[in-house]
XYZ file of C-alpha atoms in Angstrom:
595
model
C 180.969 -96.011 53.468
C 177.798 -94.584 51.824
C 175.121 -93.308 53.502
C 171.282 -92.102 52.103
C 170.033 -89.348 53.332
C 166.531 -88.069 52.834
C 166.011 -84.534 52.454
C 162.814 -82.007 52.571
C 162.026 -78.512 52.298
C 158.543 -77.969 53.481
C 157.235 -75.071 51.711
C 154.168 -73.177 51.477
C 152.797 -74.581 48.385
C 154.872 -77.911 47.810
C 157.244 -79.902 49.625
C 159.935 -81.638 47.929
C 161.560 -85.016 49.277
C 164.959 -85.460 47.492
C 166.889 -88.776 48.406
C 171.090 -88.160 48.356
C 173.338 -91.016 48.838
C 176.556 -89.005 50.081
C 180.295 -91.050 49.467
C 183.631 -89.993 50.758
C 184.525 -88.319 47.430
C 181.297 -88.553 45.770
C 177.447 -87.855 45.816
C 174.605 -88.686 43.608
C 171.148 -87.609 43.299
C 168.615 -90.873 43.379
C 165.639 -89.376 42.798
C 162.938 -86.625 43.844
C 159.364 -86.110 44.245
C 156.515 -83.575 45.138
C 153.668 -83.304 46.948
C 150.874 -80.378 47.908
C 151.884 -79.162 51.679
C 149.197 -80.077 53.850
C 149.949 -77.646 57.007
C 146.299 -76.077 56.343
C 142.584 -77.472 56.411
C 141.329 -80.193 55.779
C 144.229 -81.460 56.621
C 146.016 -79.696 59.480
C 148.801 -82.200 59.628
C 151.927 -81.127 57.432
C 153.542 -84.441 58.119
C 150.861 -86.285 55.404
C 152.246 -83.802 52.894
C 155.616 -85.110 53.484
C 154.823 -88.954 53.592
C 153.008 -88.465 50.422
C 156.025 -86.797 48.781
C 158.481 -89.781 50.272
C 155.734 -92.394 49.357
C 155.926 -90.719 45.767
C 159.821 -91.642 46.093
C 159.851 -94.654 47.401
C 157.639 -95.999 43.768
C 160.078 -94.679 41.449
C 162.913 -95.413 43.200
C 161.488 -99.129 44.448
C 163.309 -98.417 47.893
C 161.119 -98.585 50.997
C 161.749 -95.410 53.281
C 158.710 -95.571 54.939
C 157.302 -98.081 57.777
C 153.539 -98.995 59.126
C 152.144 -98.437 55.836
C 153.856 -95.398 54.923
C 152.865 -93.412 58.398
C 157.000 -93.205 59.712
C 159.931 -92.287 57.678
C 162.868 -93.543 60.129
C 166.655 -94.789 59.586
C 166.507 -98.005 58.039
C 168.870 -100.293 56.225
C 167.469 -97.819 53.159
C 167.823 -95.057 55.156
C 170.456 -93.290 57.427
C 169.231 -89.686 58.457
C 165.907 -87.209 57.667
C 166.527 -83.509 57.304
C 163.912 -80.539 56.546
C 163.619 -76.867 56.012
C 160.307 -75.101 55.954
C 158.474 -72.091 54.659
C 155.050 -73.856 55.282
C 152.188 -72.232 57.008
C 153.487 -68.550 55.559
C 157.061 -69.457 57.353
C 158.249 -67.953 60.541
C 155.645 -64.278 60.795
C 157.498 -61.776 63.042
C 157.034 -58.395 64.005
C 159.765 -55.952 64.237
C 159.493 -53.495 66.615
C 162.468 -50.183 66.932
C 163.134 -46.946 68.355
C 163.984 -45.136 65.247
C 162.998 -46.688 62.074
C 166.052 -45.539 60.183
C 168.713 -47.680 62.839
C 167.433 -49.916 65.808
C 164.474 -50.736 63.459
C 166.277 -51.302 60.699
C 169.068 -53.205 62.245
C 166.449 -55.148 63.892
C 164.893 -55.786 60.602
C 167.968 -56.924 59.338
C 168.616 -59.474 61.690
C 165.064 -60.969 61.352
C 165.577 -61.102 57.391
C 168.537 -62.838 57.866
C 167.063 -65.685 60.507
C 164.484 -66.136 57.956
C 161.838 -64.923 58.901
C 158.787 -63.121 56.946
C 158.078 -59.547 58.173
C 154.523 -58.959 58.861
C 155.150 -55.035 59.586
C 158.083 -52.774 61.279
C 157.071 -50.261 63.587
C 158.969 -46.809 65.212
C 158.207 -44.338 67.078
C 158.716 -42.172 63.722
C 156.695 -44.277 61.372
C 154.298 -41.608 61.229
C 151.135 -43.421 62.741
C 149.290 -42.418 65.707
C 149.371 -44.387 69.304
C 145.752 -45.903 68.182
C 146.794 -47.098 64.671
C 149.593 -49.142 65.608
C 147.953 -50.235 68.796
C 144.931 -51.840 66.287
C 147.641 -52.914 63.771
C 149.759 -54.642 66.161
C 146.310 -56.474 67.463
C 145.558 -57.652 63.740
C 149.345 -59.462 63.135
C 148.982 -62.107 64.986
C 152.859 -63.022 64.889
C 154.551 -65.816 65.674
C 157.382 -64.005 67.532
C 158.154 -60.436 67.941
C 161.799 -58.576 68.259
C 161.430 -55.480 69.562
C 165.183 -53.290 69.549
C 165.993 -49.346 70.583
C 168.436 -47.314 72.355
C 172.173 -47.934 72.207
C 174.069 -49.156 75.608
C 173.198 -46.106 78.177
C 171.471 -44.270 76.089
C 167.346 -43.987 75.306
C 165.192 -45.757 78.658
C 161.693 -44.045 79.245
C 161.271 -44.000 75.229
C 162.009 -47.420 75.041
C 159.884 -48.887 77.929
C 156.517 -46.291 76.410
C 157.326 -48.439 73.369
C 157.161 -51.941 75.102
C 153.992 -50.342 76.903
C 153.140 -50.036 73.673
C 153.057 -53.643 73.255
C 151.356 -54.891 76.286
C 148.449 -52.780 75.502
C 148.079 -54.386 72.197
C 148.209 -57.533 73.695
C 148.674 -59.498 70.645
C 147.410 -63.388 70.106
C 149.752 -66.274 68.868
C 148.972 -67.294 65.341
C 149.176 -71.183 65.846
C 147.921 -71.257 69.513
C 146.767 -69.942 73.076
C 150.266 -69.828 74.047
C 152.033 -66.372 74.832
C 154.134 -64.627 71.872
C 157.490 -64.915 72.013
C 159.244 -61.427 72.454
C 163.116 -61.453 71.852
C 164.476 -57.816 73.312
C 167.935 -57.268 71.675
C 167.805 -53.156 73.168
C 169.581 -51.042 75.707
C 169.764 -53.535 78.625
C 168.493 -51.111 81.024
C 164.989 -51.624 80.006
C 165.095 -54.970 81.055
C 164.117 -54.111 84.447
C 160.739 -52.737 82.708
C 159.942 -56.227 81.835
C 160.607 -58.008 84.991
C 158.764 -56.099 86.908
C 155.406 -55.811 84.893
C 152.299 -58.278 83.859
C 152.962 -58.720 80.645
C 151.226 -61.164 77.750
C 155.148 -62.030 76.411
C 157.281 -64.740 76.788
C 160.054 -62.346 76.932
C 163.868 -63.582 76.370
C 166.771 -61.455 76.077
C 169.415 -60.980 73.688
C 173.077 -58.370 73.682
C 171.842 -55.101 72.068
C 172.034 -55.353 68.351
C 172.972 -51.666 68.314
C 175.341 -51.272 71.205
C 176.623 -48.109 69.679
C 175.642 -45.845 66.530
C 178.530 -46.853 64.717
C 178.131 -51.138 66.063
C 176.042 -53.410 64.958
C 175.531 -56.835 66.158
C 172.866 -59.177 64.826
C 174.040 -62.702 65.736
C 172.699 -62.805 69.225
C 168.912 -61.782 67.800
C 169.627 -64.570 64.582
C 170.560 -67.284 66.846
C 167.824 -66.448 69.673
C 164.733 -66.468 66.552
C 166.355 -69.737 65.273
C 166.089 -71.326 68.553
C 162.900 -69.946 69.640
C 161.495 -70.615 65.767
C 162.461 -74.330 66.541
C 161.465 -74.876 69.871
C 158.138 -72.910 70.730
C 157.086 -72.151 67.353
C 157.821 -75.396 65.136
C 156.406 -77.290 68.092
C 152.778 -75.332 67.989
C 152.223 -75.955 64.183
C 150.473 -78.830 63.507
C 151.735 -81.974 62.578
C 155.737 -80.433 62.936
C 156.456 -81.775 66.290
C 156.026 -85.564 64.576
C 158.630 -84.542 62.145
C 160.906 -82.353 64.185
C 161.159 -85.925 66.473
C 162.354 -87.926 63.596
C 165.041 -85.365 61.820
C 168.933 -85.503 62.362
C 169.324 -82.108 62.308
C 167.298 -78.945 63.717
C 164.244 -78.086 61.170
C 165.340 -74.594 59.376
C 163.573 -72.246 58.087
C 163.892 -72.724 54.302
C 165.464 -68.722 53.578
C 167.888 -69.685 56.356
C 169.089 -72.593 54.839
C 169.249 -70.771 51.510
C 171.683 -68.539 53.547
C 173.699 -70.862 54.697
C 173.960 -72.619 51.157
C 175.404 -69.420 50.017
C 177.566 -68.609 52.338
C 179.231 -72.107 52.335
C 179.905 -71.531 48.425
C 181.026 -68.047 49.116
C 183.593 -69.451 51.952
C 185.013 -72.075 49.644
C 185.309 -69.965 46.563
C 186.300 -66.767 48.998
C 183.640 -64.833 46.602
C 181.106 -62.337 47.416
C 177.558 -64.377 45.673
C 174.151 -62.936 45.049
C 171.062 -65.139 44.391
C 167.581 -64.308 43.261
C 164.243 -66.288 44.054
C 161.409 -65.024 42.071
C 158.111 -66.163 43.068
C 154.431 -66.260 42.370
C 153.875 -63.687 44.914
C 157.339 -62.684 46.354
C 160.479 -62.238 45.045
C 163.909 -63.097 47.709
C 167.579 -61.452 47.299
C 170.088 -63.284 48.952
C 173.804 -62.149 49.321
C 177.207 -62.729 50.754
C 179.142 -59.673 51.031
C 182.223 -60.225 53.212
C 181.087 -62.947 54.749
C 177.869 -61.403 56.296
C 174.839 -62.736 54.936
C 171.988 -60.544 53.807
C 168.229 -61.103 52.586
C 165.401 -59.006 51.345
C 162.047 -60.241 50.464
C 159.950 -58.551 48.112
C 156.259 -58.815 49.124
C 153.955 -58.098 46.266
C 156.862 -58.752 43.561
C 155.954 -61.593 41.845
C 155.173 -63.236 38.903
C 151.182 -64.104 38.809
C 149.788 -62.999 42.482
C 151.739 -60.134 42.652
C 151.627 -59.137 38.548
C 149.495 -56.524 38.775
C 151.666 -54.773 41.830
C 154.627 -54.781 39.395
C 152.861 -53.121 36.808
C 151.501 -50.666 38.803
C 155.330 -50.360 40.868
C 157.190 -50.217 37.691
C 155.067 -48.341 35.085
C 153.643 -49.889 31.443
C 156.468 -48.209 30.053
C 159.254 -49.959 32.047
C 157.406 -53.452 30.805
C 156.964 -52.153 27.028
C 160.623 -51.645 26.946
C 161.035 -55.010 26.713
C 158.920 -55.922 24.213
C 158.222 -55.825 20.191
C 156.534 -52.899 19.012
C 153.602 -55.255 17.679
C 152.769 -55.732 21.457
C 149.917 -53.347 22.034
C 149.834 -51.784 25.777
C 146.498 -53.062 25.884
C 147.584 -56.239 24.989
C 150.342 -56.199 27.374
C 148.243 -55.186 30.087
C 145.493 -58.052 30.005
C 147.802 -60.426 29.762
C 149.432 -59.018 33.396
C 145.689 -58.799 34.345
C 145.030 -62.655 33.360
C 148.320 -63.585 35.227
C 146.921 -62.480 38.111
C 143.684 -64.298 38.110
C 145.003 -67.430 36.736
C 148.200 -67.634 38.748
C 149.286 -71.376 37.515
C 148.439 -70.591 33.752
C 151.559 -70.305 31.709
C 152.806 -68.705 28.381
C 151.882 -70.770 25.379
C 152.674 -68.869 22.959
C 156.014 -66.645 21.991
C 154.141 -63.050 22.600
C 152.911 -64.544 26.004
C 156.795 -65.465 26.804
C 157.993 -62.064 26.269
C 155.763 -60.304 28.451
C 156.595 -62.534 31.244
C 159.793 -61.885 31.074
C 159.850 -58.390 30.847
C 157.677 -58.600 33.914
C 160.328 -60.728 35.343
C 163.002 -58.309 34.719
C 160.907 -55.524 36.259
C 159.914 -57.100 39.210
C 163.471 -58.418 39.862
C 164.989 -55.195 39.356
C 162.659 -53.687 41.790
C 163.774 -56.556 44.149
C 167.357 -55.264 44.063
C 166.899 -51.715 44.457
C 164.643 -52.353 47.755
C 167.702 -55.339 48.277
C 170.367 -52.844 48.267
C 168.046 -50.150 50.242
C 168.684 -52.255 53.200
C 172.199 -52.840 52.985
C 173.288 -48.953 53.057
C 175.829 -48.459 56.119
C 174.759 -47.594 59.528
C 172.867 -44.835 59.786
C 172.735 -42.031 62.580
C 176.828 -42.094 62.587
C 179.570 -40.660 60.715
C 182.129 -42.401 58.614
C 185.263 -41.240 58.456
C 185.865 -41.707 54.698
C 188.459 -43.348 52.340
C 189.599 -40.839 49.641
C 190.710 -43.346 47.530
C 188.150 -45.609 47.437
C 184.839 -44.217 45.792
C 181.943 -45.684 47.825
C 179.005 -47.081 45.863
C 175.332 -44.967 46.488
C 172.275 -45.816 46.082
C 169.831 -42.772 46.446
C 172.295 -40.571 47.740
C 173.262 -43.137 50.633
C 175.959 -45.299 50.997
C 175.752 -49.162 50.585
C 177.887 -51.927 51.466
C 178.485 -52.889 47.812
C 177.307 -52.928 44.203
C 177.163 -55.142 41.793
C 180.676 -54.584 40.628
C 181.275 -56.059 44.062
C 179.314 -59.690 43.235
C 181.371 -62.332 41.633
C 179.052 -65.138 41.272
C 175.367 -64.818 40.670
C 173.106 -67.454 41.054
C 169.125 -67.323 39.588
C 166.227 -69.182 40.403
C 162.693 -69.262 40.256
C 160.129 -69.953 37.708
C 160.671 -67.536 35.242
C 164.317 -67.660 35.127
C 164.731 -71.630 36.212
C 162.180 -72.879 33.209
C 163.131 -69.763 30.305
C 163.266 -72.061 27.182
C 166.795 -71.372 27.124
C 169.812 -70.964 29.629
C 170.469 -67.843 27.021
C 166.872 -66.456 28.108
C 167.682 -67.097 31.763
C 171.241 -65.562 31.452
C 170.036 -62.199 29.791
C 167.400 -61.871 32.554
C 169.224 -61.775 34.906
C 171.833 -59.653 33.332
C 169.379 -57.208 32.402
C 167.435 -56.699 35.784
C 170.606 -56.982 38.363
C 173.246 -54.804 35.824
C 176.425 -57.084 36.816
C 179.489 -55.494 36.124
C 183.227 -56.181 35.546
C 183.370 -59.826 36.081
C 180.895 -62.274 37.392
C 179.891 -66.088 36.809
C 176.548 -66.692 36.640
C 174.814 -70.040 37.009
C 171.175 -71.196 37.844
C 169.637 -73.463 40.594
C 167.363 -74.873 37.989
C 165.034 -77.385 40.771
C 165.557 -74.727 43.826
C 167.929 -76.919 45.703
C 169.673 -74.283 47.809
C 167.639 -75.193 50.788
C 168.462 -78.889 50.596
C 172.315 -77.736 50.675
C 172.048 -75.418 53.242
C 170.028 -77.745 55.762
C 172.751 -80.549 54.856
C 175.676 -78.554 55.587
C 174.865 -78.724 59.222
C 176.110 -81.750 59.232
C 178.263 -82.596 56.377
C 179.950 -79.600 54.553
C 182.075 -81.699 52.619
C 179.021 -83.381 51.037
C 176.872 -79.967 51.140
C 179.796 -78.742 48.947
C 179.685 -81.741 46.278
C 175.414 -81.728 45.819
C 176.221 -77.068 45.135
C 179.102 -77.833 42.899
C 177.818 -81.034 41.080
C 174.291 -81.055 41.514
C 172.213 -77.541 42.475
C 174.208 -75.392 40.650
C 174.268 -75.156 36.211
C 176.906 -73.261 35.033
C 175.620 -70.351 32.859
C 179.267 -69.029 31.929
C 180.714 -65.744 32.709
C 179.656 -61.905 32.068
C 182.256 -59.460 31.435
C 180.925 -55.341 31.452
C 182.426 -52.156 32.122
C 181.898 -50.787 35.189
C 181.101 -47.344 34.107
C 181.724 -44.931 31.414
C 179.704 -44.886 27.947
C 180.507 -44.040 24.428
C 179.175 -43.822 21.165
C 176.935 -46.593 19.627
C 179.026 -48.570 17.468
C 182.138 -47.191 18.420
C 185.462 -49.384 18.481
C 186.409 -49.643 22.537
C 188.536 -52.526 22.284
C 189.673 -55.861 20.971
C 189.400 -59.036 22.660
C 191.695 -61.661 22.391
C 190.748 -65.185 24.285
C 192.877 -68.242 24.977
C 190.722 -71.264 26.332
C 192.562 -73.715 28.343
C 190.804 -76.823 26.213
C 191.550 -75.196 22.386
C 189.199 -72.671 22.242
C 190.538 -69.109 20.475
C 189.042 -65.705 19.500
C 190.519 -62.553 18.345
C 187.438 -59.742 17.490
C 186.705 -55.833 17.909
C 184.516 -55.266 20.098
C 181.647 -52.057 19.575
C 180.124 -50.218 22.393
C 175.942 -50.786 22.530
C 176.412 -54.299 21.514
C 175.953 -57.804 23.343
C 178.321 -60.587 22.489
C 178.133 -64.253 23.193
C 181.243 -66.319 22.839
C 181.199 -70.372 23.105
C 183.188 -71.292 26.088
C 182.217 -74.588 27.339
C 181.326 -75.737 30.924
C 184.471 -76.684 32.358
C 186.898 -74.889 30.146
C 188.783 -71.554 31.595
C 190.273 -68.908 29.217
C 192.776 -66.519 29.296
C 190.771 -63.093 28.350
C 192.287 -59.927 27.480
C 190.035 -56.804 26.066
C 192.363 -53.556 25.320
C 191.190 -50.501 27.127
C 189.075 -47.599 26.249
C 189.661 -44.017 27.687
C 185.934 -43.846 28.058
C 185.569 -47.229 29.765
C 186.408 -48.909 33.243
C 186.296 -52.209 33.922
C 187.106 -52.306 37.334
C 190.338 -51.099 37.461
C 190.437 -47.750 36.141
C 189.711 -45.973 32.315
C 192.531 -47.194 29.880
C 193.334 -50.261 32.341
C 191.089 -52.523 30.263
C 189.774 -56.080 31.336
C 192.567 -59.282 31.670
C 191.805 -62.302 34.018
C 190.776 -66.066 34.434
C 186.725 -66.413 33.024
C 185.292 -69.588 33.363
C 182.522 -71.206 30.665
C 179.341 -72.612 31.150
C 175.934 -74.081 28.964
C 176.235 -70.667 27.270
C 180.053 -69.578 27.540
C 181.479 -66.053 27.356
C 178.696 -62.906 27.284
C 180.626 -59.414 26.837
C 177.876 -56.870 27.983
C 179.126 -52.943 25.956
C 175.450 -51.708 26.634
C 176.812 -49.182 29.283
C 175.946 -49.259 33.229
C 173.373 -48.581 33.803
C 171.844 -49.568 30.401
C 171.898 -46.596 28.070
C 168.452 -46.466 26.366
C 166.966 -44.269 23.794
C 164.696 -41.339 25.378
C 161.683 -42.239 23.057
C 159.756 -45.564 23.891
C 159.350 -46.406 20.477
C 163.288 -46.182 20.386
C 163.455 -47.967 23.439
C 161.565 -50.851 22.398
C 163.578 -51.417 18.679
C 167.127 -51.213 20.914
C 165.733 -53.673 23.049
C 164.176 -56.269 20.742
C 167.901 -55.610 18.778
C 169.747 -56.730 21.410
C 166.781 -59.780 22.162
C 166.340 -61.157 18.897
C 169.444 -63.360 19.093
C 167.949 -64.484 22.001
C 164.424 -65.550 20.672
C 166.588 -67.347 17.530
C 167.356 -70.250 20.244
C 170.612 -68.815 21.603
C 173.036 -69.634 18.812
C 176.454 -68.818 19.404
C 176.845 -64.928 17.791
C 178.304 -61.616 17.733
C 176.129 -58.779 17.710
């Protein structure tokens, strides 16, 4: 039996109704629409936002979803279920409040990324500011929730409680209403007595102790109590959500959430570790699935017209020049960031004005992963015992959870990337910002359906699975580069031999400091075998070499020899002619080539 299911992600800007009609074995798409979000004056009401969106649907689809003159969206004969995710109204605002900003804080900022929430600030006793500047700061937020974390089980109480005294003396004021702020305490439980037994302005809940010990951490009881509390206090107090939280299926998520849990159903089936990229006008998101443990970063002030000035002055000219032709003028380059910013919705319109956005594109997403994997180092304030056979990644002299030799599928969306003129332009993007290495598939979520998926899969994984694999998801192709070593430009490393499974062959030498694309359709898997290289490791060692199942895509087969990380000429100038060497292919359309 088939069933039509309505779903809409809510966001800040736009919200997006897309109509699914889910089979036992199949799904299609029927149609989608857009509408401006109307959570803010005049308005005040996000459900007119939606019913203009479905209302938009319901003409080009000639299907009535809507009753009472299009003021209810309910199941109908043309309609079995309503589901929504939301960003709207600047999301779900929280404040994140630890003893030491290098563990409890962080771990409690962790587990706040990952509920989906947006961090207004994160405050420690170390943070460096005074008693009086985060007493005024704390008064400005004006969250919607707060979780405050510190001390492991047994350990820190009187520092704890002067930093929930902290709090009360700030007394801060709910965003979206009179009511008291939600406070979620995930510390040592023996401050809880602290907070039963003063006046407080919090509506206070407690949570298991993220950080039970230095070397534990445990951020599902904090996720699960800010997706509860984010659904039933906060969701209820913005206006116009109750109305539509009354006529959904399935709880309302937060749209990152829902991204999250998109990515972690495709990294469950597959049994992959995935990374996905959101870049914004304003923000850019990192999402990842390491392990099965889901991780998120947002990157305020890295984005692509808002923001565009904060990535020029983050990144340096220089690190946008790069990118570009030498007949690009810094000046040039500079107004046109400038302009960007002060017309946010204008877009490139000519081929000059398309390279410097994405050169700012691959700065500001490159910036996004280093502060990405700056969050994902392993506990701090504990010792490892370590593995002397297994050579730990770092990132500023720290250990992290994983590098990029660690993701095998990695997925890109956003503006810049989702609408390049070609999946080509999109693929070397990405490629060139996040550094994959060894092997990795890499596909694009073209229309930013991830939250759709994610919100669905509460419900029906099978079908979640079907809209990701058939629908969300455009297979790039695959990217094959060493995982380190370097040698000379031009030098022989290797020949490749590949074997597709539908008739496609290729036999070539392959030279270090060059890109190659290879046509390997969507669909088709090949056999792939490079020779190794003392100077070069794939993955599995120097000499070893690179042999496994790749899979194609709208581009095919890209073998990246440009060393990791990229190895670029000293000089600018020099800089700028490699670059625009290894682009040019790119700007000819995307034609099939060796370089």
């Amino acid at each position: 039996m088939r069933k039509r299911i309505l779903i809409a992600d809510i966001g800040s800007t736009t919200t997006k109704a897309l109509l699914f009609e889910l089979g036992q074995e199949s799904v299609r798409l029927l149609g989608g629409a857009d509408a401006p979000t109307t959570v803010e004056a005049p308005y005040n009401d996000v459900k007119i936002g939606l019913l203009q969106a479905v209302s938009r649907l319901e003409e080009q689809l000639d299907l009535p979803l809507t009753e009472e003159k299009h003021s209810i969206i309910r199941a109908s004969e043309h309609l079995d279920g309503l589901l929504a995710t939301s960003s709207a109204g600047g999301g779900l605002q929280m404040l994140v409040v630890g003893l030491v900003k290098t563990m409890t804080a962080e771990s409690a900022q962790k587990a706040a990324l990952g509920a989906g929430a947006v961090l207004l600030d994160v405050m420690a006793q170390d943070d460096g500011l005074e008693m009086y500047e985060r007493v005024t700061r704390i008064k400005e937020l004006r969250p919607d929730m707060i979780l405050m974390a510190g001390g492991i089980e047994g350990g820190a109480v009187l520092e704890v409680a002067l930093l929930a005294d902290l709090l009360v003396k700030a007394d801060p004021k709910n965003r979206l209403s009179d009511a008291k702020i939600p406070l979620i305490y995930a510390g040592n439980s023996d401050v809880r007595p602290y907070f039963e037994s003063r006046n407080h302005p919090f509506d206070v809940r407690f949570v298991d102790n993220l950080r039970p010990l230095m070397e534990k951490e445990d951020l599902n009881p904090a996720r699960l109590a800010i997706q509860e509390v984010f659904l039933n206090h906060v969701m209820t107090q913005a206006p116009g959500y109750k109305e539509v939280q009354d006529r959904v299926s399935a709880p309302i998520l937060p749209t990152p959430l829902a991204v999250g849990k998109a990515l972690e159903l495709l990294a469950k089936e597959e049994q992959v570790n995935v990374m996905a990229m959101d870049i914004g006008g304003a923000t850019t998101d990192v999402f990842s699935v390491y392990e099965g443990e889901f991780y998120r970063t947002v990157s305020a002030n890295l984005g692509m017209s808002y923001s565009s000035m904060h990535v020029l002055a983050e990144t340096g000219i220089n690190n946008i020049l790069r990118w570009l032709p030498a007949h690009l003028k810094e000046d040039e380059v500079r107004n046109w960031i400038h302009n960007k910013m002060l017309r946010p919705t204008t877009l490139p319109v000519s081929a000059d004005a398309l390279k410097v956005e994405q050169a700012l594109a691959r700065e500001a997403l490159r910036l996004a992963l280093e502060q990405h994997f700056s969050l994902t180092v392993a506990l701090r304030g504990h010792k490892r015992e370590g593995d002397a056979f297994k050579s730990n990644v770092t990132f500023f002299g720290e250990e992290v959870l994983f590098g990029m030799k660690d993701i095998d599928h990695l997925i890109g969306s956003g503006g810049a990337i989702s609408h390049a003129p070609t999946p080509l332009q999109a693929a070397i993007m990405m490629i060139d910002s996040f550094l994959p290495s060894g092997y990795t598939r890499l596909s694009l979520d073209r229309s930013f359906m991830l939250p759709h998926v994610g919100v669905l899969s509460q419900s029906d994984e099978e079908s979640a699975l079907r809209v990701l694999r058939n629908i969300c998801l455009k297979p790039l192709g695959s990217v094959i580069a060493p995982v380190s070593g370097y040698a000379n430009q031009n030098e022989k490393i290797g020949r490749l031999q590949l074997q597709g499974n539908k008739g496609t062959e290729k036999a070539m030498d392959l030279r270090f400091g060059h890109l190659y694309v290879l046509p390997l359709k969507d669909g088709e898997d090949a056999q792939v075998n490079i020779s190794g290289h003392w100077k070069l490791n794939y993955g599995k060692g120097h000499f070893k070499g690179f042999s496994g199942q790749v899979k194609g895509g709208d581009i095919g087969l890209i073998i990246d020899l440009r060393g990791r990380p990229l190895r670029l000429a000293k000089n600018i100038d020099d800089q700028r002619e490699q670059t625009e060497n290894w682009l040019v292919k790119v700007e000819m359309g995307g034609q099939d080539h060796e370089s």
